[in-house]
GROMACS .gro file of N, CA, C and O in nm:
model
  352
    1GLN      N    1   3.848  -2.442  -1.849
    1GLN     CA    2   3.839  -2.340  -2.030
    1GLN      C    3   3.811  -2.211  -2.103
    1GLN      O    4   3.879  -2.186  -2.241
    2TYR      N    5   3.713  -2.137  -1.958
    2TYR     CA    6   3.784  -2.026  -2.012
    2TYR      C    7   3.984  -1.883  -2.066
    2TYR      O    8   3.960  -1.738  -1.984
    3MET      N    9   4.053  -2.021  -2.026
    3MET     CA   10   4.174  -1.881  -1.911
    3MET      C   11   4.230  -1.833  -2.075
    3MET      O   12   4.318  -1.747  -2.059
    4PHE      N   13   4.273  -1.952  -2.168
    4PHE     CA   14   4.303  -1.878  -2.240
    4PHE      C   15   4.203  -1.878  -2.436
    4PHE      O   16   4.307  -1.853  -2.510
    5TYR      N   17   4.079  -1.784  -2.329
    5TYR     CA   18   4.011  -1.708  -2.410
    5TYR      C   19   4.073  -1.563  -2.492
    5TYR      O   20   4.035  -1.512  -2.307
    6ILE      N   21   4.043  -1.539  -2.535
    6ILE     CA   22   4.012  -1.391  -2.528
    6ILE      C   23   3.945  -1.285  -2.590
    6ILE      O   24   3.880  -1.395  -2.764
    7ASP      N   25   3.837  -1.226  -2.583
    7ASP     CA   26   3.756  -1.147  -2.635
    7ASP      C   27   3.761  -1.063  -2.703
    7ASP      O   28   3.803  -0.948  -2.683
    8PRO      N   29   3.756  -1.065  -2.803
    8PRO     CA   30   3.678  -1.000  -2.940
    8PRO      C   31   3.644  -0.779  -2.842
    8PRO      O   32   3.759  -0.759  -2.927
    9ASP      N   33   3.556  -0.826  -2.809
    9ASP     CA   34   3.494  -0.706  -2.733
    9ASP      C   35   3.620  -0.636  -2.603
    9ASP      O   36   3.620  -0.540  -2.562
   10ILE      N   37   3.700  -0.696  -2.552
   10ILE     CA   38   3.744  -0.731  -2.400
   10ILE      C   39   3.874  -0.664  -2.534
   10ILE      O   40   3.956  -0.515  -2.499
   11MET      N   41   3.946  -0.728  -2.564
   11MET     CA   42   4.078  -0.656  -2.606
   11MET      C   43   4.077  -0.557  -2.802
   11MET      O   44   4.161  -0.468  -2.754
   12PHE      N   45   3.983  -0.558  -2.864
   12PHE     CA   46   3.935  -0.460  -2.981
   12PHE      C   47   3.853  -0.359  -2.868
   12PHE      O   48   3.828  -0.330  -3.011
   13GLY      N   49   3.811  -0.361  -2.812
   13GLY     CA   50   3.744  -0.320  -2.802
   13GLY      C   51   3.677  -0.091  -2.718
   13GLY      O   52   3.820  -0.119  -2.896
   14THR      N   53   3.621  -0.002  -2.789
   14THR     CA   54   3.611   0.119  -2.756
   14THR      C   55   3.690   0.204  -2.612
   14THR      O   56   3.812   0.255  -2.719
   15SER      N   57   3.706   0.144  -2.541
   15SER     CA   58   3.789   0.274  -2.515
   15SER      C   59   3.967   0.149  -2.506
   15SER      O   60   4.032   0.250  -2.531
   16VAL      N   61   3.986   0.044  -2.547
   16VAL     CA   62   4.102   0.066  -2.613
   16VAL      C   63   4.206   0.134  -2.739
   16VAL      O   64   4.229   0.094  -2.739
   17THR      N   65   4.042   0.096  -2.826
   17THR     CA   66   4.026   0.190  -2.899
   17THR      C   67   4.123   0.377  -2.885
   17THR      O   68   4.212   0.403  -2.994
   18ILE      N   69   3.949   0.439  -2.805
   18ILE     CA   70   4.082   0.532  -2.808
   18ILE      C   71   4.151   0.555  -2.690
   18ILE      O   72   4.200   0.660  -2.672
   19GLU      N   73   4.241   0.460  -2.623
   19GLU     CA   74   4.366   0.525  -2.552
   19GLU      C   75   4.448   0.511  -2.668
   19GLU      O   76   4.558   0.653  -2.649
   20MET      N   77   4.468   0.437  -2.759
   20MET     CA   78   4.551   0.390  -2.876
   20MET      C   79   4.560   0.551  -2.885
   20MET      O   80   4.668   0.586  -2.954
   21ILE      N   81   4.406   0.648  -2.920
   21ILE     CA   82   4.440   0.708  -2.995
   21ILE      C   83   4.497   0.878  -2.996
   21ILE      O   84   4.591   0.853  -3.029
   22VAL      N   85   4.393   0.813  -2.805
   22VAL     CA   86   4.426   0.965  -2.728
   22VAL      C   87   4.642   0.910  -2.715
   22VAL      O   88   4.707   1.075  -2.706
   23ARG      N   89   4.688   0.858  -2.688
   23ARG     CA   90   4.784   0.834  -2.651
   23ARG      C   91   4.855   0.877  -2.724
   23ARG      O   92   5.023   0.999  -2.790
   24THR      N   93   4.844   0.880  -2.944
   24THR     CA   94   4.941   0.834  -3.015
   24THR      C   95   4.934   1.052  -3.050
   24THR      O   96   5.010   1.134  -3.094
   25MET      N   97   4.818   1.142  -2.984
   25MET     CA   98   4.788   1.224  -3.079
   25MET      C   99   4.768   1.413  -2.902
   25MET      O  100   4.898   1.470  -2.984
   26LEU      N  101   4.805   1.270  -2.852
   26LEU     CA  102   4.921   1.328  -2.686
   26LEU      C  103   5.089   1.350  -2.634
   26LEU      O  104   5.114   1.482  -2.729
   27GLY      N  105   5.173   1.262  -2.744
   27GLY     CA  106   5.241   1.292  -2.778
   27GLY      C  107   5.310   1.271  -2.928
   27GLY      O  108   5.408   1.453  -2.926
   28GLY      N  109   5.240   1.272  -3.044
   28GLY     CA  110   5.273   1.362  -3.174
   28GLY      C  111   5.291   1.291  -3.202
   28GLY      O  112   5.373   1.186  -3.252
   29ALA      N  113   5.118   1.206  -3.283
   29ALA     CA  114   5.129   1.132  -3.454
   29ALA      C  115   5.254   1.166  -3.588
   29ALA      O  116   5.326   1.301  -3.593
   30GLY      N  117   5.302   1.075  -3.611
   30GLY     CA  118   5.406   1.111  -3.694
   30GLY      C  119   5.612   1.078  -3.626
   30GLY      O  120   5.661   1.129  -3.751
   31THR      N  121   5.578   1.013  -3.461
   31THR     CA  122   5.710   1.088  -3.480
   31THR      C  123   5.677   0.930  -3.357
   31THR      O  124   5.612   0.803  -3.334
   32VAL      N  125   5.849   0.820  -3.362
   32VAL     CA  126   5.872   0.732  -3.330
   32VAL      C  127   5.862   0.757  -3.098
   32VAL      O  128   5.739   0.727  -3.047
   33LEU      N  129   5.938   0.853  -3.127
   33LEU     CA  130   5.852   0.874  -2.896
   33LEU      C  131   5.784   0.999  -2.893
   33LEU      O  132   5.742   0.895  -2.764
   34GLY      N  133   5.675   1.001  -2.996
   34GLY     CA  134   5.564   1.096  -2.943
   34GLY      C  135   5.496   1.022  -2.858
   34GLY      O  136   5.379   1.011  -2.728
   35PRO      N  137   5.435   0.800  -2.969
   35PRO     CA  138   5.317   0.739  -2.887
   35PRO      C  139   5.362   0.704  -2.734
   35PRO      O  140   5.330   0.716  -2.664
   36LEU      N  141   5.472   0.723  -2.733
   36LEU     CA  142   5.555   0.638  -2.634
   36LEU      C  143   5.570   0.761  -2.550
   36LEU      O  144   5.539   0.746  -2.350
   37ILE      N  145   5.610   0.912  -2.529
   37ILE     CA  146   5.608   0.973  -2.430
   37ILE      C  147   5.472   1.056  -2.425
   37ILE      O  148   5.401   1.031  -2.317
   38GLY      N  149   5.340   1.037  -2.442
   38GLY     CA  150   5.165   1.005  -2.464
   38GLY      C  151   5.197   0.882  -2.338
   38GLY      O  152   5.065   0.921  -2.304
   39SER      N  153   5.179   0.728  -2.422
   39SER     CA  154   5.179   0.737  -2.317
   39SER      C  155   5.254   0.681  -2.201
   39SER      O  156   5.191   0.717  -2.137
   40ALA      N  157   5.344   0.714  -2.183
   40ALA     CA  158   5.380   0.794  -2.019
   40ALA      C  159   5.357   0.912  -1.925
   40ALA      O  160   5.295   0.872  -1.783
   41VAL      N  161   5.287   1.012  -1.992
   41VAL     CA  162   5.230   1.106  -1.911
   41VAL      C  163   5.042   0.988  -1.886
   41VAL      O  164   4.978   1.006  -1.831
   42LEU      N  165   4.960   0.925  -2.068
   42LEU     CA  166   4.882   0.941  -1.950
   42LEU      C  167   4.880   0.851  -1.869
   42LEU      O  168   4.778   0.753  -1.823
   43GLU      N  169   4.931   0.754  -1.869
   43GLU     CA  170   4.977   0.599  -1.802
   43GLU      C  171   4.963   0.671  -1.651
   43GLU      O  172   4.921   0.642  -1.518
   44SER      N  173   5.059   0.745  -1.656
   44SER     CA  174   5.001   0.861  -1.521
   44SER      C  175   4.945   0.897  -1.478
   44SER      O  176   4.890   0.899  -1.321
   45ALA      N  177   4.922   0.975  -1.547
   45ALA     CA  178   4.805   1.032  -1.558
   45ALA      C  179   4.651   0.966  -1.477
   45ALA      O  180   4.581   0.941  -1.367
   46SER      N  181   4.638   0.900  -1.556
   46SER     CA  182   4.542   0.815  -1.536
   46SER      C  183   4.534   0.675  -1.418
   46SER      O  184   4.498   0.643  -1.309
   47GLU      N  185   4.661   0.676  -1.378
   47GLU     CA  186   4.702   0.599  -1.237
   47GLU      C  187   4.707   0.671  -1.132
   47GLU      O  188   4.638   0.593  -1.002
   48VAL      N  189   4.684   0.813  -1.070
   48VAL     CA  190   4.649   0.869  -1.030
   48VAL      C  191   4.506   0.929  -1.119
   48VAL      O  192   4.493   0.917  -0.936
   49MET      N  193   4.443   0.887  -1.093
   49MET     CA  194   4.282   0.896  -1.141
   49MET      C  195   4.290   0.818  -1.094
   49MET      O  196   4.096   0.824  -0.962
   50ARG      N  197   4.280   0.727  -1.100
   50ARG     CA  198   4.193   0.587  -1.040
   50ARG      C  199   4.223   0.511  -0.889
   50ARG      O  200   4.205   0.498  -0.818
   51SER      N  201   4.334   0.620  -0.808
   51SER     CA  202   4.403   0.654  -0.695
   51SER      C  203   4.282   0.738  -0.601
   51SER      O  204   4.258   0.681  -0.450
   52PHE      N  205   4.257   0.843  -0.650
   52PHE     CA  206   4.218   0.921  -0.666
   52PHE      C  207   4.078   0.918  -0.657
   52PHE      O  208   4.001   0.965  -0.532
   53LEU      N  209   4.004   0.833  -0.805
   53LEU     CA  210   3.924   0.807  -0.818
   53LEU      C  211   3.836   0.713  -0.815
   53LEU      O  212   3.750   0.679  -0.929
   54GLY      N  213   3.871   0.612  -0.746
   54GLY     CA  214   3.856   0.440  -0.803
   54GLY      C  215   3.722   0.352  -0.778
   54GLY      O  216   3.656   0.414  -0.868
   55GLU      N  217   3.661   0.451  -0.688
   55GLU     CA  218   3.483   0.439  -0.726
   55GLU      C  219   3.406   0.509  -0.831
   55GLU      O  220   3.286   0.411  -0.852
   56TYR      N  221   3.514   0.579  -0.882
   56TYR     CA  222   3.356   0.601  -1.010
   56TYR      C  223   3.504   0.554  -1.125
   56TYR      O  224   3.551   0.573  -1.233
   57LYS      N  225   3.401   0.381  -1.240
   57LYS     CA  226   3.401   0.376  -1.271
   57LYS      C  227   3.456   0.372  -1.394
   57LYS      O  228   3.577   0.436  -1.489
   58GLY      N  229   3.353   0.474  -1.468
   58GLY     CA  230   3.393   0.512  -1.591
   58GLY      C  231   3.481   0.657  -1.629
   58GLY      O  232   3.448   0.759  -1.780
   59LEU      N  233   3.516   0.702  -1.520
   59LEU     CA  234   3.553   0.880  -1.539
   59LEU      C  235   3.728   0.871  -1.641
   59LEU      O  236   3.703   1.070  -1.678
   60HIS      N  237   3.750   0.836  -1.607
   60HIS     CA  238   3.936   0.820  -1.707
   60HIS      C  239   3.861   0.820  -1.838
   60HIS      O  240   3.956   0.914  -1.917
   61ILE      N  241   3.720   0.792  -1.975
   61ILE     CA  242   3.752   0.786  -2.038
   61ILE      C  243   3.645   0.938  -2.065
   61ILE      O  244   3.711   1.020  -2.173
   62MET      N  245   3.645   0.997  -1.933
   62MET     CA  246   3.585   1.130  -1.964
   62MET      C  247   3.751   1.245  -1.936
   62MET      O  248   3.717   1.304  -2.039
   63PHE      N  249   3.874   1.208  -1.863
   63PHE     CA  250   3.923   1.229  -1.856
   63PHE      C  251   4.061   1.209  -1.963
   63PHE      O  252   4.107   1.396  -2.012
   64TYR      N  253   4.071   1.150  -2.108
   64TYR     CA  254   4.099   1.122  -2.207
   64TYR      C  255   4.021   1.260  -2.285
   64TYR      O  256   4.085   1.298  -2.320
   65ALA      N  257   3.878   1.173  -2.296
   65ALA     CA  258   3.824   1.266  -2.362
   65ALA      C  259   3.820   1.458  -2.354
   65ALA      O  260   3.927   1.567  -2.436
   66THR      N  261   3.850   1.494  -2.253
   66THR     CA  262   3.890   1.564  -2.221
   66THR      C  263   4.066   1.716  -2.284
   66THR      O  264   4.041   1.737  -2.346
   67ILE      N  265   4.145   1.534  -2.237
   67ILE     CA  266   4.256   1.578  -2.331
   67ILE      C  267   4.283   1.593  -2.456
   67ILE      O  268   4.418   1.699  -2.510
   68LEU      N  269   4.240   1.470  -2.483
   68LEU     CA  270   4.258   1.510  -2.615
   68LEU      C  271   4.180   1.624  -2.650
   68LEU      O  272   4.210   1.726  -2.809
   69ILE      N  273   4.109   1.636  -2.641
   69ILE     CA  274   4.056   1.848  -2.662
   69ILE      C  275   4.130   1.900  -2.649
   69ILE      O  276   4.123   2.058  -2.754
   70LEU      N  277   4.138   1.961  -2.538
   70LEU     CA  278   4.280   2.000  -2.513
   70LEU      C  279   4.380   2.083  -2.642
   70LEU      O  280   4.394   2.097  -2.601
   71VAL      N  281   4.446   1.881  -2.607
   71VAL     CA  282   4.591   1.890  -2.723
   71VAL      C  283   4.528   1.920  -2.845
   71VAL      O  284   4.523   1.977  -2.939
   72MET      N  285   4.435   1.853  -2.919
   72MET     CA  286   4.379   1.937  -2.997
   72MET      C  287   4.313   2.076  -3.055
   72MET      O  288   4.378   2.076  -3.169
   73ILE      N  289   4.314   2.137  -2.965
   73ILE     CA  290   4.340   2.302  -2.960
   73ILE      C  291   4.443   2.391  -2.965
   73ILE      O  292   4.409   2.441  -3.046
   74PHE      N  293   4.538   2.306  -2.870
   74PHE     CA  294   4.582   2.416  -2.773
   74PHE      C  295   4.794   2.363  -2.852
   74PHE      O  296   4.842   2.448  -2.900
   75PHE      N  297   4.810   2.231  -2.872
   75PHE     CA  298   4.881   2.148  -2.886
   75PHE      C  299   4.861   2.081  -3.041
   75PHE      O  300   4.836   1.938  -3.015
   76PRO      N  301   4.849   2.124  -3.131
   76PRO     CA  302   4.732   2.006  -3.248
   76PRO      C  303   4.865   1.957  -3.300
   76PRO      O  304   4.831   1.844  -3.348
   77TYR      N  305   5.020   1.917  -3.271
   77TYR     CA  306   5.139   1.822  -3.286
   77TYR      C  307   5.174   1.794  -3.214
   77TYR      O  308   5.252   1.716  -3.183
   78GLY      N  309   5.095   1.802  -3.090
   78GLY     CA  310   5.131   1.696  -2.984
   78GLY      C  311   5.202   1.733  -2.859
   78GLY      O  312   5.301   1.867  -2.947
   79LEU      N  313   5.284   1.623  -2.792
   79LEU     CA  314   5.398   1.671  -2.662
   79LEU      C  315   5.554   1.732  -2.781
   79LEU      O  316   5.587   1.783  -2.756
   80MET      N  317   5.541   1.687  -2.937
   80MET     CA  318   5.666   1.674  -3.015
   80MET      C  319   5.670   1.797  -3.060
   80MET      O  320   5.791   1.865  -3.093
   81GLY      N  321   5.553   1.781  -3.091
   81GLY     CA  322   5.508   1.982  -3.118
   81GLY      C  323   5.523   2.116  -3.093
   81GLY      O  324   5.671   2.207  -3.095
   82LEU      N  325   5.610   2.066  -2.876
   82LEU     CA  326   5.602   2.188  -2.839
   82LEU      C  327   5.739   2.181  -2.872
   82LEU      O  328   5.880   2.253  -2.808
   83VAL      N  329   5.870   2.056  -2.848
   83VAL     CA  330   5.979   2.015  -2.834
   83VAL      C  331   6.075   2.063  -2.880
   83VAL      O  332   6.135   2.136  -2.997
   84ARG      N  333   5.996   2.024  -3.089
   84ARG     CA  334   6.055   2.087  -3.205
   84ARG      C  335   6.018   2.188  -3.209
   84ARG      O  336   6.072   2.241  -3.244
   85ARG      N  337   5.898   2.224  -3.202
   85ARG     CA  338   5.915   2.445  -3.188
   85ARG      C  339   6.047   2.484  -3.098
   85ARG      O  340   6.038   2.612  -3.152
   86ARG      N  341   6.030   2.424  -2.999
   86ARG     CA  342   6.149   2.561  -2.868
   86ARG      C  343   6.297   2.539  -2.951
   86ARG      O  344   6.353   2.614  -2.863
   87GLN      N  345   6.290   2.387  -2.952
   87GLN     CA  346   6.436   2.328  -3.031
   87GLN      C  347   6.422   2.463  -3.147
   87GLN      O  348   6.584   2.505  -3.179
   88ARG      N  349   6.366   2.500  -3.265
   88ARG     CA  350   6.404   2.593  -3.420
   88ARG      C  351   6.504   2.707  -3.287
   88ARG      O  352   6.415   2.768  -3.224
   0.00000   0.00000   0.00000
């Protein structure tokens, strides 16, 4: 009965929103490739973290927050901003 049920808390919860914001900010907002690069980097890092720290369930959210803070401080335009700066 619950096979085709979409739970709003799971599909549109806080963790999903945070992941989308962090992926966009890491890659570079305002570009097409930025969120794709951010997603690739974060998904790879997330899988590595889950394999090493599997028993700690909420640790990846703290990891995302740390990455977001570091990117906002050191790379305010994301990874695409870093690529653009190197091209000039």
